[in-house]
Every structure is written in C-alpha cells, then in structure tokens.
Amino acid sequence: MRNLLPLFRPYWRVAVLAPVCMLLEVAMDLAQPALMARLIDQGLLRGDLHRIIGVGLWMVAAAFFGLAAGVGCNVLASIVSQNFGADLRQALFERVQTFSFRNLDTFSLGTLVTRMTNDVTQVQNLMQQLQQGLIRGPGLALGSIVMALILDRKLGIILLIAAPFVGVFLYVSLKVASPRFAKSQRALDHVNSTVQENLAGIRVIKAFARSAYAIARFEEANEAYTRAAMRAARIMVVNTPYMNLVLDLSIVSVIWFGGHLVWRGMLPLGNVVAGINYTTQVLTSLMMVSAMLVNASQAMASAHRIADVLRAEPDIHNLPDAVLPRRCQGRIAFRHVGFSYGDGHGRRVLDDVSFEVKPGQKLGIIGATGSGKSTIAHLLARLYDPTEGQVLLDGVDVRQLHLGWLRQHIGMVPQQALLFTGSIRDNIAFGRPGASQREIVEAARVAQAHEFITSFPHGYETVVGQRGVTLSGGQKQRIAIARALLVKPQILILDDSTSALDVATEARLLAALQQQFAGATVILIAQRISSVADCDVILVLADGRVAGFGTHAELLATCPVYQDIYASQTGQNPVESTLTGQTALREEAADLG
C-alpha cells in the first residue's frame, strides 16, 4: 500500500474529517446504553415521568446527532475513495501507455484489465471501509469495554475475557486468507484472459466449429477460479458464525451474572441492560473489524498486483540527452543486429542482421513465417531494443533519438489493421486529429479507400464497430494505411498490410505511393514476390538471418531462398526467368545502339 500513498495525499484533508465524524458517532453510540440505564433506574423503576421524558429526549438527540455524523463520514469517505480510485485507474492506464512491447509481454492483456478494474475496486473499497471503520470498530469496542467497567467491574471483565477469543481467531483468519485471496486473483486473471482471447477470435472459433473447445477452455478456467474463490470464502463462512457464537455466549453470561447480582441487590437493573448493549456493541464492532481485515487481506493482494504494474520500469525510454535532429532523411542501417524476445535469452529471432537503405529507396522484406520480418519493423520504430548490434537512422542509433521525434517520422501499418470505435474520419485522423477534410480524403485516395468509403450512406462519417468489425479485412487495411499516410512520415512501414488486397488494388496503391511519397523511404514487408519485385532493394530473411540482399533480378540469380519462394509462387524456373530478363535487356540495349 505504501506505493499507492502518493495518490492518496491530495485528499488527506478530507480523509481526516471522515474519522472525526465517525468519532462523534461512536461517542453518541457509547452514550446510549448509559442513558438507557439511567432511564430504567431513575425513571421507569421509580415511576418518574419527568425523568423518563428528559432522558428520552437526550437519547433522541444523541441518535440524531450520531446520524448526522455518520452520514457526514460516509459522504466524505465516498469522496476520498471514489477520487482515489479514479486517480489510481488513471495512473495505471498512463503507466501502461509507457510500456514497451517487452513490458506488455510480461503482463497479459487479461491481467492488466483485471488490475485496472477489479483490483482497483478492491483497494478503493478498502479505502472507504478504513475511513468508516478504522475508528468505529476499535473505538466502539474499546469504548464499550471501558463503559462496561465503569458501570460494573465484574460485567466489564466478561467482555475482557471474550475479546481475546475474537482476536486470536482474527489473526489466524488473516494468516490463512492472504495467500488464498492472492491465488483467487490470479485465477480471475486467467478467466479474463480466456474471455478476451475467445471473444477476439470468435469468428475463427465459429469458422472451425470449435465452440465446444472454447467452452471447455472457459469452463476449466472458470472452475479453477471458483475453487480458488471458494477456498478464500471459507474464511468468511466460519467467521460470522464464530462471532455470533462468542456474542451469544457473552450476552448469556452478562444476563446470568448480572441477573444474579440484581437478585442479590448488588447491581441496578439498568446497568445489566446497559451491559447487554455494551456487550453487543463490543462483539458487533469486532465482527466489523474482522470483516474489514479479511477485506484488507484481499485488497492487499490487489494492491501488490497494482504496485507491480506501477513499479514496472519501461525498458524503452528517452535518454537524458536524447537527440532531436532538425530533419529526417530516411537513411536506415542495421549493423550486426541480434534479437531475442522475453528477457533476451530466449530463441534468437534475428541473428547478425546487417543491411542499409538509402533515403527515398523502397525496401522489400520477404521470408517465411517466423523469419523475423516484423521484428525488423519493430526495432526500427523502437518498439523493442535489439539484444545486440545497432539500428541506425541517419547515422544515429535509434536508442539515442527522442522517442517522440522518431515515431513522428515513422508511419507504421501493422499486420493486424486495428480500428477504433468511431467514424472512418476519426480513424484516419487518429495520428493528426486536426487534419482537414481535404487532407483526409487525399490520404484515403492514395490508400485506395476513397471509393468504398464514399459508397457508404454516411461516407467518412460512417461509424465502424469495435476493432472495425463492420468492415472487411481489405477495407480495414486501406483505412489503416490512410491513417499512416496522413501524418506524412519520412519512413513508411507496411508490415504485410496489403495481404487482404487483390493484386490490382495493391498495384494501384503502390503506384500511388510511389507518386505521392517519392521522397519517403518505404519498407514493404510482404509474403508475395509480386509485392516486392519492383522495390529498389529486397531483403530476404531465413531463420532470422540475411539470406540475400539486392534487386529482384540479382536475387533471382544468386539467392536460393528467393529462388525457392519465386518458384513456389509463380511455378516458373527462376534461372530461366533471369536469363529471359537479361536477354530482353541486351536486346533493348542493342536497339538503342
């Protein structure tokens, strides 16, 4: 909880007032049994109506004063806890926004959602309970014991004997509950992750008729959470009945012992009634403390999980002397780059990768699935840092560049075109909210999206569903490309982001890019030879290593991996294609001569 205290400091003045109000309510509650004893002994037993009315009015006044103090405490506690919870959620969200992909690999999407919602709610509820019960519970218990001792020492001793039974039980309960609640929260993480994964992939699940498998997976996660939650809930199952047992035995003891003293004339009847009330107050307040401590145990587990996120240091951040160049030329160089996911000691995704791209060139990257193509893009945009080697932009290591400047000059369209809930216009203008309608339309035209957008009844104001669910794959890709083009980047990365387009549409898009962004450096990651064949240079990757680097014709002649890809996609012999191309070039040269 200490890690969360800075978020509590802005509200400490209001938080102090809540216990003060609760202290006044406790004082009124403690006064009621004493006033009742006086009403019985000095009013009812003596038949003194004036005394009955006088003491009764004092009791009514104390009740209303206690009500006002209690309401004030609850209002103040709600103000503090709600604002604290909002700030905590905001701090978590802002922290996650600073995370690199490597940080996000550490925390799953499900656990982050759980920590921002359920865990924050647990801590927020504890904050409110502490303001309300931290004074009321212990204050009412100790005050009732003191008042009982003042009324009659023997009755007070009964309460002193009962209290340790409750205290020992509370201690044992907390020792058992804490690890169980932590395990329950981890199980809830797994449930949320399973739900999100299945909802995100529900179309795939239905397409492959795997609903039964998805249901079985969720059932397994749900049952594991239920078992963990039930183990934690067993503490509460035993808690309340045990407290009631101690309460009932204490009341019976007070009645038996007090009645014996009244019969012998050694104790006024009103004191016995007051003793019963104080006994009830002591035990109910201890029950309140018990529930609060059990909730505190659960909230502490949540607080530790929240603190884990807040303490996580983004492994990608600006250096104190980060470089802010005046302009970006677009010269890219990889120097002996190696990379592994996780802690850097896992499977090598890239191994000794070196190449260079000149400003304004179009680089194609091709290779089998898992060869490291997307990792090249991630390292250039500094979504990850290389495990070894250097990634240079205009001769400067990207780790030395200011992150804001770097990403401002790089437009990246990932493999999965993610759109946000809102209009098509808002999605295209996501990177430049202040862009004019003319600029948005121009970006859409280049991305070959304008035609299908204007075919919708509401055009650019058409609202797309969450993640762009109302659009086809090709439509989402073109809107995502338009979004990247609108920021006018000096380096444009298309990470297999034309895979859902037909060949003709892709050709028009690439031609428009060549015309409109002639000075920009373009990196085109693709699976199809036809997509990269016209690039100035092509990088061929195989198992994370450079298998070839050159033009389409050069690779057909010298790179076996590229030749295999070409043959598998076109059905032609790459050597014959190379010879044919060379013959055509010689004939063209002869004609010119």
Coordinates of C-alpha atoms in Angstrom, one line a residue:
M1 CA 0.0 0.0 0.0
R2 CA 2.9 2.4 0.6
N3 CA 3.4 2.6 -3.2
L4 CA -0.1 3.9 -3.6
L5 CA 0.1 6.6 -0.8
P6 CA 1.2 9.4 -3.2
L7 CA -2.1 9.1 -4.9
F8 CA -3.9 9.5 -1.5
R9 CA -2.1 12.7 -0.5
P10 CA -4.3 15.2 -2.4
Y11 CA -7.3 14.0 -0.4
W12 CA -5.7 13.7 3.1
R13 CA -7.5 16.8 4.5
V14 CA -10.9 15.4 3.5
A15 CA -9.9 11.9 4.7
V16 CA -9.0 13.3 8.2
L17 CA -12.5 14.7 8.6
A18 CA -14.2 11.4 8.0
P19 CA -12.8 9.7 11.1
V20 CA -13.6 12.8 13.1
C21 CA -17.2 12.5 12.1
M22 CA -17.1 8.8 12.9
L23 CA -15.6 9.5 16.3
L24 CA -18.6 11.7 17.1
E25 CA -20.9 8.9 16.0
V26 CA -19.1 6.4 18.2
A27 CA -19.4 8.8 21.2
M28 CA -23.2 9.0 20.6
D29 CA -23.4 5.2 20.4
L30 CA -21.5 4.8 23.6
A31 CA -23.7 7.3 25.4
Q32 CA -27.0 5.5 24.5
P33 CA -26.6 2.4 26.9
A34 CA -25.6 4.7 29.8
L35 CA -28.6 6.9 29.1
M36 CA -30.8 3.8 28.9
A37 CA -29.5 2.6 32.3
R38 CA -30.4 6.0 33.8
L39 CA -33.8 6.0 32.2
I40 CA -34.6 2.5 33.6
D41 CA -33.2 3.0 37.1
Q42 CA -34.2 6.6 37.7
G43 CA -37.3 6.8 35.5
L44 CA -39.1 3.5 34.9
L45 CA -38.4 1.8 38.2
R46 CA -39.3 4.9 40.2
G47 CA -42.3 5.9 38.0
D48 CA -40.7 9.4 37.4
L49 CA -42.3 10.5 34.1
H50 CA -40.4 13.8 34.1
R51 CA -37.1 11.8 34.3
I52 CA -38.3 9.4 31.6
I53 CA -39.1 12.3 29.2
G54 CA -35.9 14.2 30.0
V55 CA -33.6 11.2 29.5
G56 CA -35.6 10.1 26.5
L57 CA -35.1 13.4 24.8
W58 CA -31.3 13.2 25.4
M59 CA -31.4 9.7 23.8
V60 CA -33.3 11.1 20.7
A61 CA -30.9 14.0 20.4
A62 CA -27.9 11.7 20.6
A63 CA -29.4 9.4 18.0
F64 CA -29.9 12.3 15.5
F65 CA -26.5 13.8 16.2
G66 CA -25.0 10.3 15.6
L67 CA -27.0 10.0 12.4
A68 CA -25.7 13.4 11.1
A69 CA -22.1 12.4 12.0
G70 CA -22.4 9.0 10.3
V71 CA -23.8 10.5 7.1
G72 CA -21.1 13.1 7.1
C73 CA -18.5 10.4 7.5
N74 CA -19.9 8.3 4.7
V75 CA -20.1 11.2 2.3
L76 CA -16.5 12.3 3.0
A77 CA -15.3 8.7 2.7
S78 CA -17.0 8.3 -0.6
I79 CA -15.5 11.5 -2.0
V80 CA -12.0 10.3 -1.0
S81 CA -12.4 6.7 -2.1
Q82 CA -14.0 7.5 -5.5
N83 CA -11.4 10.1 -6.4
F84 CA -8.6 7.9 -5.2
G85 CA -9.9 5.0 -7.3
A86 CA -10.2 7.3 -10.4
D87 CA -6.7 8.6 -9.9
L88 CA -5.4 5.0 -9.4
R89 CA -7.0 3.8 -12.6
Q90 CA -5.7 6.8 -14.5
A91 CA -2.2 6.2 -13.1
L92 CA -2.3 2.5 -14.2
F93 CA -3.5 3.4 -17.6
E94 CA -0.9 6.1 -18.1
R95 CA 1.8 3.7 -16.9
V96 CA 0.7 1.0 -19.3
Q97 CA 0.9 3.6 -22.1
T98 CA 4.6 4.0 -21.4
F99 CA 5.3 0.2 -21.6
S100 CA 7.3 -1.2 -24.4
F101 CA 6.2 -4.4 -26.2
R102 CA 8.6 -6.3 -24.0
N103 CA 6.8 -4.9 -20.9
L104 CA 3.5 -5.9 -22.4
D105 CA 4.9 -9.4 -23.0
T106 CA 5.3 -9.6 -19.2
F107 CA 1.7 -8.6 -18.3
S108 CA -1.0 -10.3 -20.3
L109 CA -4.0 -8.3 -21.5
G110 CA -6.3 -10.1 -19.1
T111 CA -4.2 -9.4 -16.0
L112 CA -3.9 -5.7 -17.0
V113 CA -7.7 -5.4 -17.4
T114 CA -8.2 -7.2 -14.0
R115 CA -5.8 -4.9 -12.3
M116 CA -7.3 -1.8 -13.7
T117 CA -10.9 -2.8 -12.8
N118 CA -11.3 -5.5 -10.1
D119 CA -8.1 -4.8 -8.2
V120 CA -8.6 -1.1 -8.2
T121 CA -12.2 -1.6 -6.9
Q122 CA -10.9 -3.8 -4.1
V123 CA -8.4 -1.2 -3.0
Q124 CA -10.9 1.6 -3.4
N125 CA -13.5 -0.2 -1.2
L126 CA -10.9 -0.8 1.4
M127 CA -10.0 2.9 1.4
Q128 CA -13.7 3.7 2.1
Q129 CA -14.0 1.0 4.8
L130 CA -10.9 2.2 6.6
Q131 CA -12.3 5.7 6.8
Q132 CA -15.6 4.4 8.1
G133 CA -14.5 1.5 10.3
L134 CA -10.9 2.3 11.4
I135 CA -12.4 4.5 14.2
R136 CA -15.8 2.9 14.6
G137 CA -14.6 -0.7 15.0
P138 CA -11.8 -0.4 17.5
G139 CA -13.2 2.8 19.1
L140 CA -16.6 1.2 19.8
A141 CA -15.0 -2.0 21.1
L142 CA -12.6 -0.3 23.5
G143 CA -15.1 2.4 24.5
S144 CA -17.8 -0.2 25.3
I145 CA -15.4 -2.2 27.4
V146 CA -14.4 1.0 29.3
M147 CA -18.0 2.0 29.8
A148 CA -18.9 -1.5 31.0
L149 CA -16.0 -1.4 33.5
I150 CA -17.3 2.0 34.7
L151 CA -20.8 0.6 35.2
D152 CA -19.6 -2.6 36.9
R153 CA -16.1 -4.1 37.0
K154 CA -17.4 -7.7 37.0
L155 CA -19.5 -7.1 33.8
G156 CA -16.5 -5.5 32.2
I157 CA -14.3 -8.5 32.9
I158 CA -16.7 -10.7 31.0
L159 CA -16.1 -8.5 27.9
L160 CA -12.3 -8.6 28.5
I161 CA -12.4 -12.4 28.6
A162 CA -14.5 -12.6 25.3
A163 CA -12.3 -10.2 23.3
P164 CA -9.1 -12.4 23.1
F165 CA -11.1 -15.2 21.6
V166 CA -12.1 -12.9 18.8
G167 CA -8.6 -11.5 18.4
V168 CA -6.9 -14.9 18.1
F169 CA -9.5 -16.0 15.5
L170 CA -8.9 -12.8 13.5
Y171 CA -5.1 -13.4 13.5
V172 CA -5.4 -17.0 12.3
S173 CA -8.0 -16.0 9.7
L174 CA -5.8 -13.4 8.2
K175 CA -2.8 -15.7 8.0
V176 CA -4.9 -18.2 6.1
A177 CA -6.8 -15.8 4.0
S178 CA -4.0 -13.7 2.4
P179 CA -2.4 -16.4 0.2
R180 CA -5.9 -17.7 -0.8
F181 CA -7.0 -14.3 -2.0
A182 CA -3.8 -13.8 -4.0
K183 CA -4.4 -17.2 -5.7
S184 CA -8.0 -16.2 -6.3
Q185 CA -7.0 -13.0 -8.1
R186 CA -4.5 -14.9 -10.3
A187 CA -7.3 -17.3 -11.2
L188 CA -9.5 -14.4 -12.1
D189 CA -6.7 -13.1 -14.4
H190 CA -6.8 -16.4 -16.3
V191 CA -10.6 -16.2 -16.6
N192 CA -10.4 -12.6 -18.1
S193 CA -7.6 -13.6 -20.5
T194 CA -9.6 -16.6 -21.7
V195 CA -12.7 -14.5 -22.2
Q196 CA -10.9 -11.8 -24.1
E197 CA -9.0 -14.3 -26.3
N198 CA -12.2 -16.2 -27.2
L199 CA -14.2 -13.0 -27.9
A200 CA -11.4 -11.6 -30.1
G201 CA -11.2 -14.9 -32.0
I202 CA -14.9 -15.8 -32.0
R203 CA -15.1 -15.7 -35.8
V204 CA -12.2 -18.2 -36.1
I205 CA -13.8 -20.4 -33.5
K206 CA -17.1 -20.5 -35.4
A207 CA -15.4 -20.9 -38.7
F208 CA -13.6 -24.1 -37.4
A209 CA -16.6 -25.3 -35.4
R210 CA -14.5 -25.1 -32.2
S211 CA -17.2 -23.7 -30.0
A212 CA -17.1 -26.8 -27.8
Y213 CA -13.4 -26.5 -27.4
A214 CA -13.7 -22.8 -26.4
I215 CA -16.5 -23.6 -24.0
A216 CA -14.4 -26.3 -22.4
R217 CA -11.4 -24.0 -22.0
F218 CA -13.5 -21.3 -20.4
E219 CA -15.2 -23.9 -18.1
E220 CA -11.8 -25.1 -17.0
A221 CA -10.7 -21.5 -16.2
N222 CA -14.0 -20.7 -14.6
E223 CA -13.9 -23.8 -12.4
A224 CA -10.4 -23.1 -11.3
Y225 CA -11.4 -19.6 -10.3
T226 CA -14.5 -20.9 -8.5
R227 CA -12.4 -23.4 -6.5
A228 CA -9.9 -20.6 -5.5
A229 CA -12.7 -18.2 -4.6
M230 CA -14.4 -20.9 -2.5
R231 CA -11.2 -21.6 -0.6
A232 CA -10.9 -17.9 0.2
A233 CA -14.6 -17.6 1.0
R234 CA -14.4 -20.4 3.6
I235 CA -12.8 -17.9 5.9
M236 CA -16.0 -15.8 5.8
V237 CA -18.2 -18.9 6.1
V238 CA -16.6 -19.7 9.5
N239 CA -16.1 -16.1 10.5
T240 CA -19.6 -14.9 11.1
P241 CA -21.0 -18.0 12.9
Y242 CA -18.0 -18.0 15.2
M243 CA -18.5 -14.3 16.0
N244 CA -22.2 -14.9 16.7
L245 CA -21.3 -17.8 19.0
V246 CA -19.0 -15.6 21.0
L247 CA -21.6 -12.8 21.1
D248 CA -24.4 -15.1 22.2
L249 CA -22.3 -16.7 25.0
S250 CA -21.2 -13.2 26.2
I251 CA -24.8 -11.9 26.3
V252 CA -25.9 -15.1 28.2
S253 CA -23.0 -14.6 30.6
V254 CA -23.9 -11.0 31.2
I255 CA -27.6 -11.8 31.8
W256 CA -26.8 -14.7 34.1
F257 CA -24.2 -13.0 36.1
G258 CA -25.9 -9.6 36.1
G259 CA -29.3 -11.1 37.0
H260 CA -27.7 -12.9 39.9
L261 CA -26.3 -9.6 41.2
V262 CA -29.6 -7.8 40.7
W263 CA -31.4 -10.5 42.6
R264 CA -28.9 -10.0 45.5
G265 CA -29.4 -6.3 45.3
M266 CA -25.8 -5.6 44.4
L267 CA -26.4 -4.2 40.9
P268 CA -29.1 -1.9 39.4
L269 CA -31.2 -3.4 36.7
G270 CA -30.4 -0.6 34.3
N271 CA -26.7 -1.5 34.5
V272 CA -27.5 -5.0 33.4
V273 CA -29.4 -3.8 30.4
A274 CA -26.6 -1.3 29.6
G275 CA -24.1 -4.2 30.0
I276 CA -26.0 -6.3 27.4
N277 CA -25.9 -3.3 25.0
Y278 CA -22.2 -2.8 25.5
T279 CA -21.6 -6.5 25.0
T280 CA -23.5 -6.4 21.7
Q281 CA -21.5 -3.3 20.7
V282 CA -18.2 -4.9 21.5
L283 CA -18.8 -8.0 19.6
T284 CA -20.5 -6.4 16.6
S285 CA -17.7 -3.9 16.3
L286 CA -15.2 -6.8 16.4
M287 CA -17.2 -8.5 13.7
M288 CA -16.9 -5.3 11.7
V289 CA -13.1 -5.3 12.3
S290 CA -13.0 -8.9 11.3
A291 CA -14.8 -8.3 8.0
M292 CA -12.6 -5.2 7.4
L293 CA -9.4 -7.2 8.0
V294 CA -10.5 -10.0 5.7
N295 CA -11.3 -7.5 3.0
A296 CA -8.0 -5.8 3.8
S297 CA -6.3 -9.1 3.1
Q298 CA -7.9 -9.3 -0.3
A299 CA -7.3 -5.7 -1.0
M300 CA -3.6 -6.0 -0.1
A301 CA -3.2 -8.8 -2.6
S302 CA -4.8 -6.4 -5.2
A303 CA -2.6 -3.6 -4.0
H304 CA 0.6 -5.7 -4.6
R305 CA -0.6 -6.6 -8.1
I306 CA -1.3 -2.9 -8.8
A307 CA 2.1 -1.9 -7.4
D308 CA 3.8 -4.4 -9.7
V309 CA 2.4 -2.5 -12.7
L310 CA 3.3 0.9 -11.3
R311 CA 6.8 -0.2 -10.3
A312 CA 7.5 -1.8 -13.7
E313 CA 10.1 0.4 -15.4
P314 CA 9.6 0.8 -19.2
D315 CA 12.7 -0.7 -20.8
I316 CA 12.3 1.7 -23.6
H317 CA 12.5 5.4 -22.7
N318 CA 14.2 8.6 -23.7
L319 CA 17.8 9.1 -22.6
P320 CA 18.5 12.3 -20.6
D321 CA 20.4 13.7 -23.7
A322 CA 18.1 12.3 -26.3
V323 CA 18.8 13.7 -29.8
L324 CA 16.2 15.8 -31.7
P325 CA 17.5 16.1 -35.3
R326 CA 16.3 19.0 -37.4
R327 CA 15.1 16.8 -40.2
C328 CA 14.8 13.1 -41.1
Q329 CA 16.4 12.0 -44.3
G330 CA 15.4 8.3 -44.1
R331 CA 18.7 6.5 -44.2
I332 CA 18.4 3.2 -42.4
A333 CA 21.2 0.8 -41.4
F334 CA 21.2 -2.4 -39.3
R335 CA 24.7 -3.3 -38.0
H336 CA 25.1 -6.9 -36.8
V337 CA 21.7 -6.8 -35.1
G338 CA 20.6 -9.7 -32.9
F339 CA 17.3 -10.0 -31.1
S340 CA 15.5 -12.4 -28.7
Y341 CA 12.1 -12.0 -27.1
G342 CA 11.5 -12.3 -23.4
D343 CA 14.5 -11.5 -21.2
G344 CA 16.8 -11.6 -24.2
H345 CA 18.0 -15.1 -23.6
G346 CA 15.2 -17.0 -25.5
R347 CA 15.1 -18.1 -29.1
R348 CA 17.0 -15.8 -31.4
V349 CA 14.6 -14.1 -33.8
L350 CA 17.3 -12.2 -35.6
D351 CA 21.0 -13.1 -35.8
D352 CA 23.7 -10.9 -37.1
V353 CA 21.4 -8.9 -39.5
S354 CA 23.2 -6.1 -41.4
F355 CA 21.9 -4.1 -44.3
E356 CA 21.5 -0.4 -45.4
V357 CA 18.7 1.5 -47.2
K358 CA 19.4 4.9 -48.8
P359 CA 17.0 7.8 -48.3
G360 CA 14.0 7.6 -50.6
Q361 CA 14.5 3.9 -51.5
K362 CA 11.8 1.3 -51.3
L363 CA 12.9 -1.8 -49.4
G364 CA 11.1 -5.0 -49.7
I365 CA 11.4 -7.6 -47.0
I366 CA 10.4 -11.2 -47.7
G367 CA 10.8 -14.6 -46.0
A368 CA 9.0 -17.5 -44.5
T369 CA 6.6 -17.0 -41.5
G370 CA 8.7 -16.5 -38.3
S371 CA 11.8 -15.4 -40.2
G372 CA 11.9 -12.1 -38.3
K373 CA 10.4 -9.7 -40.9
S374 CA 8.1 -7.9 -38.5
T375 CA 10.8 -7.7 -35.9
I376 CA 12.8 -5.6 -38.3
A377 CA 10.0 -3.1 -38.3
H378 CA 9.6 -3.2 -34.5
L379 CA 13.3 -2.5 -34.0
L380 CA 13.3 0.4 -36.4
A381 CA 10.3 2.0 -34.7
R382 CA 11.9 1.2 -31.4
L383 CA 9.0 -0.9 -30.1
Y384 CA 11.8 -3.2 -28.9
D385 CA 15.5 -2.6 -28.5
P386 CA 18.0 -5.0 -30.1
T387 CA 19.7 -7.6 -27.9
E388 CA 22.9 -6.8 -29.7
G389 CA 24.1 -4.6 -32.5
Q390 CA 22.8 -1.2 -33.7
V391 CA 19.8 0.1 -35.6
L392 CA 20.8 3.5 -37.1
L393 CA 18.6 6.2 -38.6
D394 CA 20.6 8.9 -40.5
G395 CA 23.7 7.5 -38.8
V396 CA 22.3 7.9 -35.3
D397 CA 21.5 4.9 -33.0
V398 CA 17.7 4.9 -32.6
R399 CA 18.2 4.5 -28.8
Q400 CA 19.8 7.9 -28.8
L401 CA 16.9 9.6 -30.6
H402 CA 13.9 11.2 -28.9
L403 CA 11.1 8.7 -29.0
G404 CA 8.5 11.4 -29.9
W405 CA 10.6 12.6 -32.8
L406 CA 11.4 9.0 -34.0
R407 CA 7.8 7.9 -34.1
Q408 CA 6.6 11.2 -35.5
H409 CA 8.7 10.5 -38.6
I410 CA 7.8 6.8 -38.9
G411 CA 4.4 5.7 -40.2
M412 CA 3.7 2.1 -39.4
V413 CA 0.8 -0.1 -40.6
P414 CA 0.9 -3.4 -38.6
Q415 CA -0.1 -6.8 -39.8
Q416 CA -3.5 -6.6 -38.0
A417 CA -5.3 -3.5 -39.0
L418 CA -6.8 -2.3 -35.8
L419 CA -9.5 0.4 -36.0
F420 CA -11.2 2.1 -33.0
T421 CA -14.9 2.6 -32.4
G422 CA -15.9 5.8 -34.1
S423 CA -16.2 7.2 -37.6
I424 CA -14.0 6.4 -40.5
R425 CA -12.9 10.0 -40.5
D426 CA -11.8 9.8 -36.8
N427 CA -9.9 6.6 -37.5
I428 CA -8.0 8.1 -40.5
A429 CA -7.2 11.3 -38.5
F430 CA -6.1 9.3 -35.4
G431 CA -2.5 10.5 -35.8
R432 CA -3.4 14.0 -36.8
P433 CA -6.7 15.0 -35.1
G434 CA -6.5 18.5 -36.6
A435 CA -6.2 17.4 -40.2
S436 CA -8.5 19.0 -42.7
Q437 CA -11.2 17.0 -44.6
R438 CA -9.2 17.6 -47.9
E439 CA -6.1 16.0 -46.4
I440 CA -8.1 13.1 -45.0
V441 CA -9.7 12.5 -48.4
E442 CA -6.3 12.7 -50.2
A443 CA -4.8 10.1 -47.8
A444 CA -7.8 7.9 -48.5
R445 CA -7.4 8.3 -52.2
V446 CA -3.7 7.2 -52.1
A447 CA -4.7 4.2 -49.9
Q448 CA -7.4 3.3 -52.5
A449 CA -10.0 3.7 -49.8
H450 CA -11.9 6.7 -51.0
E451 CA -14.1 4.8 -53.5
F452 CA -15.5 2.3 -51.0
I453 CA -15.8 5.0 -48.2
T454 CA -18.0 7.2 -50.4
S455 CA -20.2 4.2 -51.3
F456 CA -21.4 4.2 -47.7
P457 CA -24.6 6.3 -47.0
H458 CA -22.7 8.4 -44.4
G459 CA -19.3 8.4 -46.2
Y460 CA -16.5 9.4 -44.0
E461 CA -18.8 9.8 -41.0
T462 CA -19.7 6.1 -41.2
V463 CA -19.3 4.6 -37.7
V464 CA -17.2 1.4 -37.6
G465 CA -17.7 -1.1 -34.8
Q466 CA -15.1 -2.0 -32.2
R467 CA -11.9 -3.1 -33.9
G468 CA -13.5 -2.2 -37.2
V469 CA -15.8 -5.3 -37.1
T470 CA -18.2 -3.8 -39.7
L471 CA -15.6 -3.6 -42.4
S472 CA -13.9 -6.3 -44.5
G473 CA -10.2 -7.1 -44.0
G474 CA -9.1 -5.2 -47.1
Q475 CA -11.2 -2.2 -46.2
K476 CA -9.6 -2.1 -42.7
Q477 CA -6.1 -2.4 -44.2
R478 CA -6.7 0.5 -46.6
I479 CA -8.1 2.8 -43.8
A480 CA -5.1 1.8 -41.6
I481 CA -2.8 2.7 -44.5
A482 CA -4.6 6.1 -45.0
R483 CA -4.1 6.7 -41.2
A484 CA -0.4 6.2 -41.6
L485 CA -0.1 8.3 -44.8
L486 CA -2.0 11.3 -43.2
V487 CA 0.9 12.0 -40.8
K488 CA 3.2 12.4 -43.9
P489 CA 6.0 10.2 -42.5
Q490 CA 9.5 10.2 -43.9
I491 CA 9.7 6.5 -43.4
L492 CA 6.6 4.3 -44.2
I493 CA 6.5 0.7 -43.0
L494 CA 3.8 -1.6 -44.4
D495 CA 4.0 -4.8 -42.4
D496 CA 2.2 -7.3 -44.6
S497 CA -0.6 -4.7 -44.6
T498 CA -1.7 -5.3 -48.2
S499 CA -2.2 -9.1 -47.8
A500 CA -6.0 -8.7 -47.9
L501 CA -6.0 -6.7 -51.1
D502 CA -6.3 -8.1 -54.5
V503 CA -3.3 -7.8 -56.9
A504 CA -4.8 -5.0 -58.9
T505 CA -5.7 -2.8 -55.9
E506 CA -2.3 -3.5 -54.4
A507 CA -0.6 -2.4 -57.6
R508 CA -2.7 0.8 -57.7
L509 CA -1.9 1.6 -54.1
L510 CA 1.9 1.0 -54.5
A511 CA 1.9 3.2 -57.7
A512 CA 0.1 6.0 -55.8
L513 CA 2.6 5.7 -53.0
Q514 CA 5.5 6.0 -55.5
Q515 CA 3.9 9.1 -56.9
Q516 CA 2.8 10.9 -53.8
F517 CA 5.6 9.9 -51.5
A518 CA 8.5 9.8 -53.9
G519 CA 11.0 11.2 -51.3
A520 CA 10.0 8.9 -48.5
T521 CA 11.8 5.7 -47.5
V522 CA 9.3 2.8 -47.8
I523 CA 9.7 -0.6 -46.2
L524 CA 7.3 -3.1 -47.7
I525 CA 7.1 -6.4 -45.7
A526 CA 5.2 -9.0 -47.7
Q527 CA 4.6 -12.7 -48.4
R528 CA 4.2 -12.3 -52.2
I529 CA 7.0 -11.9 -54.6
S530 CA 4.8 -9.7 -56.7
S531 CA 4.5 -7.2 -53.9
V532 CA 8.3 -6.6 -53.5
A533 CA 9.5 -7.3 -57.1
D534 CA 9.5 -3.6 -58.0
C535 CA 11.3 -2.4 -54.8
D536 CA 14.8 -0.8 -55.2
V537 CA 16.3 -3.4 -52.9
I538 CA 14.9 -6.6 -51.3
L539 CA 16.0 -8.2 -48.0
V540 CA 15.5 -11.9 -47.8
L541 CA 15.3 -13.4 -44.3
A542 CA 15.6 -17.1 -43.4
D543 CA 15.6 -18.2 -39.8
G544 CA 16.4 -14.8 -38.6
R545 CA 19.5 -14.4 -40.8
V546 CA 20.1 -12.4 -44.0
A547 CA 19.8 -14.9 -46.9
G548 CA 20.0 -12.3 -49.6
F549 CA 20.0 -8.6 -50.3
G550 CA 19.7 -6.9 -53.7
T551 CA 17.3 -6.2 -56.6
H552 CA 14.7 -8.7 -57.8
A553 CA 16.9 -9.7 -60.8
E554 CA 20.0 -10.1 -58.6
L555 CA 18.2 -12.3 -56.1
L556 CA 16.7 -14.5 -58.8
A557 CA 20.3 -15.1 -60.0
T558 CA 22.1 -15.5 -56.7
C559 CA 19.7 -16.3 -53.7
P560 CA 18.5 -19.9 -53.4
V561 CA 15.9 -18.9 -50.8
Y562 CA 14.4 -16.2 -53.0
Q563 CA 14.5 -18.6 -56.0
D564 CA 12.5 -21.2 -54.0
I565 CA 9.9 -18.6 -53.0
Y566 CA 9.7 -17.4 -56.6
A567 CA 9.3 -20.9 -57.9
S568 CA 6.6 -21.8 -55.4
Q569 CA 4.5 -18.7 -56.1
T570 CA 4.9 -18.4 -59.9
G571 CA 5.6 -22.0 -60.9
Q572 CA 8.4 -20.7 -63.1
N573 CA 12.1 -21.6 -63.1
P574 CA 13.8 -18.6 -61.6
V575 CA 17.0 -19.2 -63.6
E576 CA 15.1 -19.2 -66.9
S577 CA 13.3 -16.0 -65.8
T578 CA 16.6 -14.4 -65.0
L579 CA 18.1 -15.4 -68.4
T580 CA 14.9 -14.1 -70.2
G581 CA 15.2 -10.8 -68.4
Q582 CA 18.9 -10.5 -69.2
T583 CA 18.2 -11.3 -72.9
A584 CA 15.5 -8.7 -73.1
L585 CA 17.8 -6.1 -71.6
R586 CA 20.5 -6.9 -74.1
E587 CA 18.1 -6.6 -77.0
E588 CA 16.8 -3.3 -75.7
A589 CA 20.4 -2.0 -75.4
A590 CA 21.1 -3.2 -79.0
D591 CA 18.0 -1.4 -80.3
L592 CA 19.1 1.8 -78.6
G593 CA 22.6 1.4 -80.0

